[in-house]
mmCIF file of C-alpha atoms and ligand atoms in Angstrom:
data_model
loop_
_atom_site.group_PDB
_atom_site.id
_atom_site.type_symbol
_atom_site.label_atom_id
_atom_site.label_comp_id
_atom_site.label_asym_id
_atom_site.label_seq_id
_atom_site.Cartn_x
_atom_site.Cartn_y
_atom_site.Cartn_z
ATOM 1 C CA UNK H 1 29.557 -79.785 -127.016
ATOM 2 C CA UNK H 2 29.756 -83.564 -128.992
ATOM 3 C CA UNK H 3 28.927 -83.193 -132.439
ATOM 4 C CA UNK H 4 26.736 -85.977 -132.748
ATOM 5 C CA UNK H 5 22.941 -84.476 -134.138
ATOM 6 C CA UNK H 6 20.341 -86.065 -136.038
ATOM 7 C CA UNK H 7 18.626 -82.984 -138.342
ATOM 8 C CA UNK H 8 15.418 -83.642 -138.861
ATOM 9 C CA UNK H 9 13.970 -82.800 -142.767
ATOM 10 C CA UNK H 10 10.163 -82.123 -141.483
ATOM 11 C CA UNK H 11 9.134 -80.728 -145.054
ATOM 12 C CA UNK H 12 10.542 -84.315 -146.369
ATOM 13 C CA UNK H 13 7.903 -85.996 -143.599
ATOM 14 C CA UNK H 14 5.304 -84.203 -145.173
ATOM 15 C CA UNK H 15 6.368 -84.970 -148.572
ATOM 16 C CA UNK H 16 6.654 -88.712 -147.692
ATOM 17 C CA UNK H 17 2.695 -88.151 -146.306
ATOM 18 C CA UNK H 18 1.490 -86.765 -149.257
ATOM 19 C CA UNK H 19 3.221 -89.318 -151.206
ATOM 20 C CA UNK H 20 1.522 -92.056 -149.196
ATOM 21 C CA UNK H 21 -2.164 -90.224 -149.509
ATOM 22 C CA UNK H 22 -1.303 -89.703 -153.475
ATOM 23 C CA UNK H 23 -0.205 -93.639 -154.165
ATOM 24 C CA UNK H 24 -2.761 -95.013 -152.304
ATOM 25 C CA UNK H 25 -5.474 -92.699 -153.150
ATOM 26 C CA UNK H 26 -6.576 -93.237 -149.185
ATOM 27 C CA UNK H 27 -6.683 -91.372 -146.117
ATOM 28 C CA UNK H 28 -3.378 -91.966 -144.190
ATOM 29 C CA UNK H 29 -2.714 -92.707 -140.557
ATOM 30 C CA UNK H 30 0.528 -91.275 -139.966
ATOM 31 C CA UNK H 31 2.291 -94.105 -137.880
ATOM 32 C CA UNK H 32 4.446 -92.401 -135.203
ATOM 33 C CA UNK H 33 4.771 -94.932 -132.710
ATOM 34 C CA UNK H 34 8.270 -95.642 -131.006
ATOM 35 C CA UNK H 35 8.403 -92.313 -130.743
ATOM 36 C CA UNK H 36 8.209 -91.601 -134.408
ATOM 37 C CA UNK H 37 10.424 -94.393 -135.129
ATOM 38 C CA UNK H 38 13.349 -92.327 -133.553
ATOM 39 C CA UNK H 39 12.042 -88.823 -134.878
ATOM 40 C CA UNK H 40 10.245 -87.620 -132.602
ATOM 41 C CA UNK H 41 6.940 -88.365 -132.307
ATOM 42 C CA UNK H 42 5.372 -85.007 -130.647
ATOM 43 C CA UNK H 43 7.119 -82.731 -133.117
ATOM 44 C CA UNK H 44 6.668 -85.086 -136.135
ATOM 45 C CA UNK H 45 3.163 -84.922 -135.629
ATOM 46 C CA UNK H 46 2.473 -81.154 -135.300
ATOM 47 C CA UNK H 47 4.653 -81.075 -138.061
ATOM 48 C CA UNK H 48 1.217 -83.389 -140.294
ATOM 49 C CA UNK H 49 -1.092 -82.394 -137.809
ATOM 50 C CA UNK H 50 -2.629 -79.653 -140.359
ATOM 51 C CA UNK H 51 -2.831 -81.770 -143.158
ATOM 52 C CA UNK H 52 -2.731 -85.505 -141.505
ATOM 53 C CA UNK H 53 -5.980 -87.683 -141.353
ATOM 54 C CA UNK H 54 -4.704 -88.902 -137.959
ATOM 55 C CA UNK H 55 -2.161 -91.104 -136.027
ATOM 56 C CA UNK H 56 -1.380 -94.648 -135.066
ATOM 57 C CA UNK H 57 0.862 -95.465 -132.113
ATOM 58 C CA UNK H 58 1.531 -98.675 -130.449
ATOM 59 C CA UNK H 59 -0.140 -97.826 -126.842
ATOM 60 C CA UNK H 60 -2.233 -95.274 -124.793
ATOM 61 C CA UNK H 61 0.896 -93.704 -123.317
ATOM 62 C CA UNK H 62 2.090 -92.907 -126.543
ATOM 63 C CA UNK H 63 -0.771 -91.150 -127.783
ATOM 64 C CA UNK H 64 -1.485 -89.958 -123.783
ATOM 65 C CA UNK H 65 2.115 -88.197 -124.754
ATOM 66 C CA UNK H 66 0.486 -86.631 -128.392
ATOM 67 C CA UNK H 67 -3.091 -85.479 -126.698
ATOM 68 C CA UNK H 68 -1.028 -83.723 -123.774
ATOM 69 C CA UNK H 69 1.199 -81.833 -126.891
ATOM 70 C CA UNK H 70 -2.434 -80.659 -127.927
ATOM 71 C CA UNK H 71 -2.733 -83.431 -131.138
ATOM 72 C CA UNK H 72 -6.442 -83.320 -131.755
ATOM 73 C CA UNK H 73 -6.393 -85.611 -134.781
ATOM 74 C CA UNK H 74 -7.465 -88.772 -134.348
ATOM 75 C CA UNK H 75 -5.432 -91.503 -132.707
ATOM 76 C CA UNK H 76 -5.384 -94.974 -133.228
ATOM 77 C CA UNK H 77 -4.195 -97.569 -131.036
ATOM 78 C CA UNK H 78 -2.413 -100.247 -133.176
ATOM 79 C CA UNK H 79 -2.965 -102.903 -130.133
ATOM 80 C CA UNK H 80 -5.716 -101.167 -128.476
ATOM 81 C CA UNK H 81 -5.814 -101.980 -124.634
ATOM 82 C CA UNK H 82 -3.299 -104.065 -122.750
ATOM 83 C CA UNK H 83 -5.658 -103.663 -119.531
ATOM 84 C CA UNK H 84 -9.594 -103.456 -119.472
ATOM 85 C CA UNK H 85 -9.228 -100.042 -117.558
ATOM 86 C CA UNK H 86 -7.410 -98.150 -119.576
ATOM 87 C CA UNK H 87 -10.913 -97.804 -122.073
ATOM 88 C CA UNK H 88 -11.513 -95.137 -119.188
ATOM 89 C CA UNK H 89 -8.834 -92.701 -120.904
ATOM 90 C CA UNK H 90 -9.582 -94.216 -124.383
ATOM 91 C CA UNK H 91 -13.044 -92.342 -123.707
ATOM 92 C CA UNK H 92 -11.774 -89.181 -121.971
ATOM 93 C CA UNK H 93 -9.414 -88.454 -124.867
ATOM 94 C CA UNK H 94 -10.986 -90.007 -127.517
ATOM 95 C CA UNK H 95 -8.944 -92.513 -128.928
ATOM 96 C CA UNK H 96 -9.511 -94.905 -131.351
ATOM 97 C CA UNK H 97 -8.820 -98.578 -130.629
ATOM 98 C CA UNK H 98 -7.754 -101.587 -131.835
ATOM 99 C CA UNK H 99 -9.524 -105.045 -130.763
ATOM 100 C CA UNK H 100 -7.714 -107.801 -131.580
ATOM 101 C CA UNK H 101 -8.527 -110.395 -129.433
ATOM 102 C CA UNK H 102 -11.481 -111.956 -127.676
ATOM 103 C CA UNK H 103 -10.864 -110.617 -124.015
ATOM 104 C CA UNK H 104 -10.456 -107.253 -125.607
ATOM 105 C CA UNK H 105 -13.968 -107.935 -127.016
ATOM 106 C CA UNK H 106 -15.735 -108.759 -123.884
ATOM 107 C CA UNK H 107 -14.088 -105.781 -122.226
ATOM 108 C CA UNK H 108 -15.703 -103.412 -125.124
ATOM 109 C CA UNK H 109 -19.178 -105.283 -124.852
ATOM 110 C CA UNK H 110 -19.131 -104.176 -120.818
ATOM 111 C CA UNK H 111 -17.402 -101.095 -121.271
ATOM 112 C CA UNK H 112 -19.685 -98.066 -121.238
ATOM 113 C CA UNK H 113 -18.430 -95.158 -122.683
ATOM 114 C CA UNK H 114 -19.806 -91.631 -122.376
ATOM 115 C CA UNK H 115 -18.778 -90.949 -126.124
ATOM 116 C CA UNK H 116 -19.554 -93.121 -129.192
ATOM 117 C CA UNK H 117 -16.236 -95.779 -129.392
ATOM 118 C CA UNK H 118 -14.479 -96.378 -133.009
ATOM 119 C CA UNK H 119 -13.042 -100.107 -133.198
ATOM 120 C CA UNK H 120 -10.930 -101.418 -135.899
ATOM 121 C CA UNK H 121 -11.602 -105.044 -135.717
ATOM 122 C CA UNK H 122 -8.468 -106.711 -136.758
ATOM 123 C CA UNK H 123 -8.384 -110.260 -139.058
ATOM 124 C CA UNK H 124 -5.172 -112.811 -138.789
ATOM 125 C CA UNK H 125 -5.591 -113.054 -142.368
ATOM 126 C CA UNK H 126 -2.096 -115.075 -142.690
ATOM 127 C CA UNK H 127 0.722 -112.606 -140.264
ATOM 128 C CA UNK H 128 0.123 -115.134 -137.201
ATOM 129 C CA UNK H 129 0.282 -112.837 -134.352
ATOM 130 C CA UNK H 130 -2.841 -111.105 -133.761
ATOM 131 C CA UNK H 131 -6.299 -110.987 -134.425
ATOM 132 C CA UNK H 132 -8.955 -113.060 -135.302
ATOM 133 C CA UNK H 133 -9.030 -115.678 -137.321
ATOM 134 C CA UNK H 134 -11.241 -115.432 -140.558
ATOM 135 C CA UNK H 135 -13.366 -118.077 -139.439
ATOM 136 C CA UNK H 136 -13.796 -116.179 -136.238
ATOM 137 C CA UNK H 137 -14.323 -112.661 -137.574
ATOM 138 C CA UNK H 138 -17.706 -112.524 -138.402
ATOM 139 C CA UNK H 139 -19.176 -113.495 -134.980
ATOM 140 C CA UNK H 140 -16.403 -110.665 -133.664
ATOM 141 C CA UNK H 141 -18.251 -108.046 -135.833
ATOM 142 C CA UNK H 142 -21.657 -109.366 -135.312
ATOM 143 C CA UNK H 143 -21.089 -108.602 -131.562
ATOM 144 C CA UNK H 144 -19.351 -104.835 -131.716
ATOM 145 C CA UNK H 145 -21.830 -104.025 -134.464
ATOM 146 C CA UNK H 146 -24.522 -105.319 -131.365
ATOM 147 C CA UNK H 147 -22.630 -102.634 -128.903
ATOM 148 C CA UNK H 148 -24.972 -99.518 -129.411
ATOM 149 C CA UNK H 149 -21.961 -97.463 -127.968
ATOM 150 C CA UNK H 150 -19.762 -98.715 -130.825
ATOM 151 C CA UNK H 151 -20.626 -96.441 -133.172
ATOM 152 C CA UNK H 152 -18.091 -97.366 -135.946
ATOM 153 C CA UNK H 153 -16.258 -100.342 -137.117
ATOM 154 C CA UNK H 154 -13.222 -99.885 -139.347
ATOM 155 C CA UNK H 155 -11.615 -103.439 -141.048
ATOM 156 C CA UNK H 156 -8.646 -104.002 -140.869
ATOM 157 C CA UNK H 157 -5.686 -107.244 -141.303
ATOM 158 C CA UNK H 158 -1.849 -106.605 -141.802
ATOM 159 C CA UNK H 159 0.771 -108.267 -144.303
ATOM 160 C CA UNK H 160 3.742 -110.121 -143.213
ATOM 161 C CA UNK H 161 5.520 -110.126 -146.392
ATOM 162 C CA UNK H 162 4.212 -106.864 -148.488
ATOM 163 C CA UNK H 163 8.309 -106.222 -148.722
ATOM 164 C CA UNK H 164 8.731 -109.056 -151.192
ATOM 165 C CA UNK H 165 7.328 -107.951 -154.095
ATOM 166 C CA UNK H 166 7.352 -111.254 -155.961
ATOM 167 C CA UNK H 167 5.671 -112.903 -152.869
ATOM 168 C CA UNK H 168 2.438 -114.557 -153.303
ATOM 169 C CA UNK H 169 1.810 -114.488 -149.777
ATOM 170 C CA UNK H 170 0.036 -110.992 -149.652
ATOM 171 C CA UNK H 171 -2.290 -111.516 -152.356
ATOM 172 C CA UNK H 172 -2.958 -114.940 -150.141
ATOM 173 C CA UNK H 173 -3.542 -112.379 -147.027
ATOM 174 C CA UNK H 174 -6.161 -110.578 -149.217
ATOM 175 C CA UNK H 175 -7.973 -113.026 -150.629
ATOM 176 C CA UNK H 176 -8.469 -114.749 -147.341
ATOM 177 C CA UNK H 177 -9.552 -110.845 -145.617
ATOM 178 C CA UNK H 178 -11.840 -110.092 -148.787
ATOM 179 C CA UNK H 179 -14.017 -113.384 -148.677
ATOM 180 C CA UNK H 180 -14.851 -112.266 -145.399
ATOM 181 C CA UNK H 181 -15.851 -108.933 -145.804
ATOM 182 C CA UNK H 182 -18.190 -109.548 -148.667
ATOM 183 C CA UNK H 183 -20.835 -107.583 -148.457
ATOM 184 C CA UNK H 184 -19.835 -105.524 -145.310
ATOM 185 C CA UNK H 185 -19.490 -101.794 -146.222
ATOM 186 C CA UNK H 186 -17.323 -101.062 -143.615
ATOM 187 C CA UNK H 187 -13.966 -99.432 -144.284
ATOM 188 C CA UNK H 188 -10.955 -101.402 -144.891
ATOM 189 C CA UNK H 189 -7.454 -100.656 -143.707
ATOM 190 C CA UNK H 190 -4.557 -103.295 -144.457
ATOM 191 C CA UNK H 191 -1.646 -101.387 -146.012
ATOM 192 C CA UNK H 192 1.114 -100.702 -144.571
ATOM 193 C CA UNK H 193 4.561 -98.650 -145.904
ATOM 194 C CA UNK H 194 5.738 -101.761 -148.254
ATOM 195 C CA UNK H 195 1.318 -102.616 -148.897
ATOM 196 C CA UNK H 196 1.080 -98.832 -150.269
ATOM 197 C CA UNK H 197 4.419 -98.656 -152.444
ATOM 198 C CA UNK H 198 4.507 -102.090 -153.461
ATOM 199 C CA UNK H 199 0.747 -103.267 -153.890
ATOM 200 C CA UNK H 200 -1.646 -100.887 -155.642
ATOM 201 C CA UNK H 201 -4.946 -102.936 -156.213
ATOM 202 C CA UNK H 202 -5.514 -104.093 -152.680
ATOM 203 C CA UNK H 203 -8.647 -102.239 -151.443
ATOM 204 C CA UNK H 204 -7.684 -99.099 -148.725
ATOM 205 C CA UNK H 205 -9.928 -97.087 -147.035
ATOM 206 C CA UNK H 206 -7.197 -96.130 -145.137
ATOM 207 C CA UNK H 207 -3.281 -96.484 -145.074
ATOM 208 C CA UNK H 208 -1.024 -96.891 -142.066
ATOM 209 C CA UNK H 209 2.461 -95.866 -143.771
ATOM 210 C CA UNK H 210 5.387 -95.574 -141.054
ATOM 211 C CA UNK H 211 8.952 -96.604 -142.462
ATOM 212 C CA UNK H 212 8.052 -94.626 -145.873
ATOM 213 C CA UNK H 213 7.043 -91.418 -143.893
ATOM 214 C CA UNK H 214 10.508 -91.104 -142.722
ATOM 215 C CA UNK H 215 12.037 -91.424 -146.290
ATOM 216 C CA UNK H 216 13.368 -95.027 -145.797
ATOM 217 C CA UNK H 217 12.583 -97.804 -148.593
ATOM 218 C CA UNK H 218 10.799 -100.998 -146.985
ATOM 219 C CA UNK H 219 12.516 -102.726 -150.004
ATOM 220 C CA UNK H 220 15.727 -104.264 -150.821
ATOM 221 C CA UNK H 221 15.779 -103.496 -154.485
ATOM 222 C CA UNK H 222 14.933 -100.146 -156.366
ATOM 223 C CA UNK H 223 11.370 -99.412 -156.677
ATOM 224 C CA UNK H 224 9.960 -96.504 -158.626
ATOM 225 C CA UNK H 225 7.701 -95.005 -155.710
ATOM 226 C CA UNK H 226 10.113 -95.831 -152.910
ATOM 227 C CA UNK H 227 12.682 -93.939 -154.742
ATOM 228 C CA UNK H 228 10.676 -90.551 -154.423
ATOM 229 C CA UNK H 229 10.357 -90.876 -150.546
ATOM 230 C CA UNK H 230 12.642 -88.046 -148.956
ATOM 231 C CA UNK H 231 15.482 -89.039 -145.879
ATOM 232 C CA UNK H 232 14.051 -87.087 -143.268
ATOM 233 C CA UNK H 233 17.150 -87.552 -140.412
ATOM 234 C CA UNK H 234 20.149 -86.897 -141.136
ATOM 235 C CA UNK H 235 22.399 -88.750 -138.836
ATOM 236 C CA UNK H 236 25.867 -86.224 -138.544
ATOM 237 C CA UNK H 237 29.041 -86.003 -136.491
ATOM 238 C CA UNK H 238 32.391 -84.671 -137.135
ATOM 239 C CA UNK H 239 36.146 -85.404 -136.747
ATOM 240 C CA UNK H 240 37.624 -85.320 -133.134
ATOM 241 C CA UNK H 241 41.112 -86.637 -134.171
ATOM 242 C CA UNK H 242 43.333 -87.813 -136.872
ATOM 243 C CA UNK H 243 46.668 -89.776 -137.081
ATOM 244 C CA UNK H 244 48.602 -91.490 -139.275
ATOM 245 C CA UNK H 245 49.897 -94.973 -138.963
ATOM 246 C CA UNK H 246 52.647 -96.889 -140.914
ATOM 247 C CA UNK H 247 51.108 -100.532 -142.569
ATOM 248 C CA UNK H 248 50.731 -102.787 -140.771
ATOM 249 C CA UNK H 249 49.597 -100.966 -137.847
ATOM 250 C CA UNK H 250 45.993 -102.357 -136.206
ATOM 251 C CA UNK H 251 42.712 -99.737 -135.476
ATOM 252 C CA UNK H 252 40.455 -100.234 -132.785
ATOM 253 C CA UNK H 253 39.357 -102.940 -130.696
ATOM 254 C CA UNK H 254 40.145 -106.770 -131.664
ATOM 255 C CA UNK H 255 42.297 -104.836 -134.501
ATOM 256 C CA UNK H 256 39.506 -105.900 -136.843
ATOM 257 C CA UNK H 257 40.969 -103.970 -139.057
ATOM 258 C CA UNK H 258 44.970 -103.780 -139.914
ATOM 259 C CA UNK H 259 46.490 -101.513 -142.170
ATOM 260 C CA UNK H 260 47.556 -102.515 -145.636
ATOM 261 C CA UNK H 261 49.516 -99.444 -146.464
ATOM 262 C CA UNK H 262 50.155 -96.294 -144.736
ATOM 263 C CA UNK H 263 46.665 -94.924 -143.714
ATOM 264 C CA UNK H 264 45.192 -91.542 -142.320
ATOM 265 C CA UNK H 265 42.825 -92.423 -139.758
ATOM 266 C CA UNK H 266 39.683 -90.098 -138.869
ATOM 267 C CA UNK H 267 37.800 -90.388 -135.269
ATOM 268 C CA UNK H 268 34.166 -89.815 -135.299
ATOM 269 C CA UNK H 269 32.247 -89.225 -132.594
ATOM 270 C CA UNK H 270 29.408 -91.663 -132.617
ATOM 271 C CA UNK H 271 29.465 -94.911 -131.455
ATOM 272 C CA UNK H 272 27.050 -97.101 -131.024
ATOM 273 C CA UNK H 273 25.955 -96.079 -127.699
ATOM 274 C CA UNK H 274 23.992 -93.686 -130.385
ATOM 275 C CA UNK H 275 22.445 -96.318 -132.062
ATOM 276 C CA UNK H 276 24.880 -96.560 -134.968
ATOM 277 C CA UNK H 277 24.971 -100.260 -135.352
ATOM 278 C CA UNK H 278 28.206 -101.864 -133.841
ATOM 279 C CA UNK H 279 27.816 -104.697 -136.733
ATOM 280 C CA UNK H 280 28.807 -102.059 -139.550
ATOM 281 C CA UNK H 281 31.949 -104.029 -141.249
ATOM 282 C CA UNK H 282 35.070 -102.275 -142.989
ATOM 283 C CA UNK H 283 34.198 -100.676 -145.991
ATOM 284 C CA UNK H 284 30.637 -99.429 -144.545
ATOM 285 C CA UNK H 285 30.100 -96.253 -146.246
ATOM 286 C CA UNK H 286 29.983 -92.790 -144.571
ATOM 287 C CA UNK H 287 29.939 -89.556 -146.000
ATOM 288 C CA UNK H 288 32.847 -87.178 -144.662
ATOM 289 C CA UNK H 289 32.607 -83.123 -146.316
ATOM 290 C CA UNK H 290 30.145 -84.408 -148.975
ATOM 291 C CA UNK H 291 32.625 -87.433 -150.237
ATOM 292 C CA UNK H 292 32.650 -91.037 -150.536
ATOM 293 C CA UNK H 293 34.539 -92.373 -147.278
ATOM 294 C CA UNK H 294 34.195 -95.930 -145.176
ATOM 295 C CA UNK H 295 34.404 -97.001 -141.890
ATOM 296 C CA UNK H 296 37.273 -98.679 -140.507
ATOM 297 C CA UNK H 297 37.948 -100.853 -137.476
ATOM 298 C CA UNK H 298 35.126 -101.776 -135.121
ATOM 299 C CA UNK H 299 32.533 -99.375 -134.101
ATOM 300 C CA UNK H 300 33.240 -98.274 -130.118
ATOM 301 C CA UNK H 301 30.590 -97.258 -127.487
ATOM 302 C CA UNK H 302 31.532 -93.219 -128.481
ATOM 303 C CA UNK H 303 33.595 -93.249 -131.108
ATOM 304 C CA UNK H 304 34.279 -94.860 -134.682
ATOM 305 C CA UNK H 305 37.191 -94.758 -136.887
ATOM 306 C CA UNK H 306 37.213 -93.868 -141.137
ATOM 307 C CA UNK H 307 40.024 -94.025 -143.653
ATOM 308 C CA UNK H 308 40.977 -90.595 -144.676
ATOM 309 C CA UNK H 309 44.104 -91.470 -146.848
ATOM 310 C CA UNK H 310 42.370 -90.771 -149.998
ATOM 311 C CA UNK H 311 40.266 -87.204 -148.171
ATOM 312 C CA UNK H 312 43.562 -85.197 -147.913
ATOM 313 C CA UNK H 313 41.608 -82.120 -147.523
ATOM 314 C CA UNK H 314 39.392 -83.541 -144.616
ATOM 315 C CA UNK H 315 40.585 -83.405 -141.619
ATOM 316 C CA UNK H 316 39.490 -82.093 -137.677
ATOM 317 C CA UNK H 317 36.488 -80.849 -137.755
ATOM 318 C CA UNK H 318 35.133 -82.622 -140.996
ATOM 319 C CA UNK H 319 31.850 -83.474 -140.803
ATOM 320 C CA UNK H 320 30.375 -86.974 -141.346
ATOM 321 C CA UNK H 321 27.058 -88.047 -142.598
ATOM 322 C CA UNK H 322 26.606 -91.479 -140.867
ATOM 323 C CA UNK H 323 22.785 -91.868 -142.766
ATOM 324 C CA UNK H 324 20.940 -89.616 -144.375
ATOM 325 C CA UNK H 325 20.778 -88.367 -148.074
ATOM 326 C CA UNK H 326 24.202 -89.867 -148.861
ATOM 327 C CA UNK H 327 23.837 -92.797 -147.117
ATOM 328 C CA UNK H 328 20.568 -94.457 -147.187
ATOM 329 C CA UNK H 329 19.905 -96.245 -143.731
ATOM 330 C CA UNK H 330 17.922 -99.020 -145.690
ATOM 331 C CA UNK H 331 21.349 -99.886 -147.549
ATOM 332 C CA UNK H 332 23.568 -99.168 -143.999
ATOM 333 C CA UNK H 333 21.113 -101.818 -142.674
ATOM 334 C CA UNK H 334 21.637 -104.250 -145.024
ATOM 335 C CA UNK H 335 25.093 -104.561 -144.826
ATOM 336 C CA UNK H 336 24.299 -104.793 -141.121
ATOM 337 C CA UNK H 337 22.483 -107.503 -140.995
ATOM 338 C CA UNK H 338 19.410 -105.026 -139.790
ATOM 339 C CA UNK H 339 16.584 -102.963 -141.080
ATOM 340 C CA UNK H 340 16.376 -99.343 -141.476
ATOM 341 C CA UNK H 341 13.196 -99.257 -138.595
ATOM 342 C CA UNK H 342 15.885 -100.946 -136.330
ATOM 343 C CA UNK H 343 18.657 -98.199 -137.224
ATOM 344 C CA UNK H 344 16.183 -95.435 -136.426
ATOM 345 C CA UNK H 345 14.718 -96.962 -133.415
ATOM 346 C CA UNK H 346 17.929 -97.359 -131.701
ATOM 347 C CA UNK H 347 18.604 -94.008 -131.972
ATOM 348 C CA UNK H 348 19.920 -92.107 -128.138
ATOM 349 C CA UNK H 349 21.531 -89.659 -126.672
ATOM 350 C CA UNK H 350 21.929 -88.082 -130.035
ATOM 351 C CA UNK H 351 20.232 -84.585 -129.949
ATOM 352 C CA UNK H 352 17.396 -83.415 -132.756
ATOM 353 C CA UNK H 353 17.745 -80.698 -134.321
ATOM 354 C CA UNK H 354 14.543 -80.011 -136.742
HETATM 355 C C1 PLP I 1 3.933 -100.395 -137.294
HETATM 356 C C2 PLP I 1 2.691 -100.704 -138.021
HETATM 357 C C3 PLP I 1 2.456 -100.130 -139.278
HETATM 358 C C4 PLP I 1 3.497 -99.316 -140.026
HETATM 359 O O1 PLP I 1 4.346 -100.228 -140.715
HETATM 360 P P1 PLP I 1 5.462 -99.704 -141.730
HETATM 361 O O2 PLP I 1 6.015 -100.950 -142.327
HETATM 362 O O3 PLP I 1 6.469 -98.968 -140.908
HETATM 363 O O4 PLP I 1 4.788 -98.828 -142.704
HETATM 364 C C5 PLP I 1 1.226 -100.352 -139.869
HETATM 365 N N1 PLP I 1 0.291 -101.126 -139.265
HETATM 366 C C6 PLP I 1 0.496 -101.713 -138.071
HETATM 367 C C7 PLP I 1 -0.568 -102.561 -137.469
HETATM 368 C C8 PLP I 1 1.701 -101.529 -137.418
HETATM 369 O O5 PLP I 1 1.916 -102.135 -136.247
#
């Protein structure tokens, strides 16, 4: 069998949850859309389920796929409908929805529902990409709060640039949200994994924390909170081969990289027909039996290629932490050109094991 597994840490999730309810002081939505960001979004959520104050996922067949895994918890849609009918099943199982748009709104004022409907009316408040505009929002709200089937109306905007912490752009976003909820006492919901770690005094009713729940900073720098979230996968292979080649000698495709002295070369199984980023340049780091190593040579469809010159004692069989504990996938990102939600999203063919 290929030794390619992602373990999956689910105490860490729920450590990374608690931390998100504790910082915020708000009741969480556990964001496990993409399929739990590439952990699993089924099993990630039983793992909360007991102690989560619901779910967020990107579309009704994503939470379709929770309700049919028995997830009672509340689910919200983060872009509620993408077809009038679908507020059929939204009904049936219960599901809370985004409305972010004004044919979404007409749909909900015809729609009716045997059981009471939960809307979080989303405000553009600066992100550009959906929802309404604050000019717009109060007429939006007026008309849901006029839908006697809507029987609760949750607030909510999202940042664009919570991650930069010396931005003035999110305080912007929440000025422009908060002079139009004055004097509504609905609940608010803007924060999101960089919102809760990074901006304390914005007003939460409820947090929507997904990169953070799966350990990974949403910053580039060191930040005190971030730096208590847990890795929760573990991306691992091991050692399939090993030679040794004179210098000189070229590894891999385009010979990228060319040997300047004699060098002990270790195969890894993982490629980036896994997801492992085919961008990762010489020198990326990798752990290999708990030490230090780096990649070298471009990254193939199945297979990679580390220096093992100065790792006499590894060897076949080694193992190799690709991310993880060792090897943060926020900093393996970075020097990829990416971001750790990309990493973990990309994620295939690479079994689970939790
Ligand atoms: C994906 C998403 C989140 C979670 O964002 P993170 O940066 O991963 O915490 C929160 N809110 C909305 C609307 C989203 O689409």
């Amino acid at each position: 069998m290929r030794p390619a597994r992602a373990l999956i840490d689910l105490d860490a999730l729920r450590h990374n949850y608690r931390l998100a309810r504790e910082v915020s002081g708000a009741r969480a939505l556990a964001v496990v859309k993409a399929d739990a960001y590439g952990h699993g979004a089924v099993r990630c959520a039983q793992a909360l389920e007991a102690e989560a104050d619901g779910f967020a996922v990107a579309c009704i067949e994503e939470a379709l796929e929770l309700r049919e895994a028995g997830i009672r918890a509340p689910i919200l849609l983060l872009e509620g409908f993408f077809e009038e009918r679908e507020l059929e099943l939204i009904d049936a199982q219960d599901l809370w929805c985004v409305v972010h748009s004004a044919w979404q709104l007409d749909a909900v004022e015809r729609a009716r529902p045997r059981n009471p409907l939960t809307v979080w009316l989303k405000m553009d408040s600066g992100m550009h990409r959906v929802g309404f505009f604050p000019q717009e929002y109060r007429a939006a709200y007026e008309r849901l709060q006029a839908c006697p089937h809507v029987t609760k109306v949750v607030l909510m905007s999202h940042f664009a640039r919570a991650d930069e912490l010396d931005c003035a752009r999110t305080a912007e976003q929440v000025a422009a949200f908060e002079s139009v909820r004055a004097g509504l006492g609905n609940e608010v919901s803007l924060r999101n994994s960089p919102g809760i770690l990074g901006w304390p005094n914005v007003p939460s009713d409820w947090v929507r924390p997904g990169i953070m729940l799966y350990g990974a900073t949403p910053f580039e720098q060191a930040h005190p909170l971030a730096d208590q979230l847990r890795p929760v996968m573990t991306l691992q292979s091991k050692i399939i081969s090993v030679r040794e080649l004179p210098a000189g000698e070229p590894v891999g495709y385009g010979a990228r990289f060319v040997a300047g002295r004699p060098v002990r070369v270790g195969v890894v199984a993982m490629g980036y027909a896994d997801g492992y980023p085919r961008h990762a340049p010489d020198g990326t780091p990798v752990f290999i039996d708990g030490k230090p190593g780096r990649i070298i040579g471009r990254v193939s469809m199945d297979m990679l290629t580390v220096d093992l010159t100065d790792l006499p004692a590894a060897g076949l069989g080694s193992r190799v932490e690709l991310w993880g504990a060792n090897v943060p996938a926020s900093q393996l990102a970075a020097l990829c050109g990416s971001i750790p939600y990309q990493l973990f999203c990309n994620l295939k063919r690479v079994p689970r094991v939790y």
